[in-house]
C-alpha angles and dihedrals in degrees: 000000000000123000096261091051090049091052093047089050090049093050091046089056095046104037139047093254125094125227094262092053091046092050090054091047099042092125096048119105100258095205097047091045091051097240088139137005129229093272091052089048090059089048089050092054091048093048092048088053091049094046101038105015090237126142122192127217133209092270090057091056090057093052110105089220089066093068100069138045096246094049093044090052089054092050092050092047090051090052093047092062096048 
């Protein structure tokens, strides 16, 4: 399973959207669109750390890529190769 698929699966389990809807909306800001709430966001960060051993910093949170599934997958993939 690639990173984007992992994220879509995670969001499908923690939001009201199914995988197909999430795939179509992979470039939509997931917080603004209400896919997840702030508590789920903290869970997402924890699960990314557990799955990929990646921690994000304050600069990461300001990166526009961080706000959608597709961008977040790119950020994770960049960190995995470092």
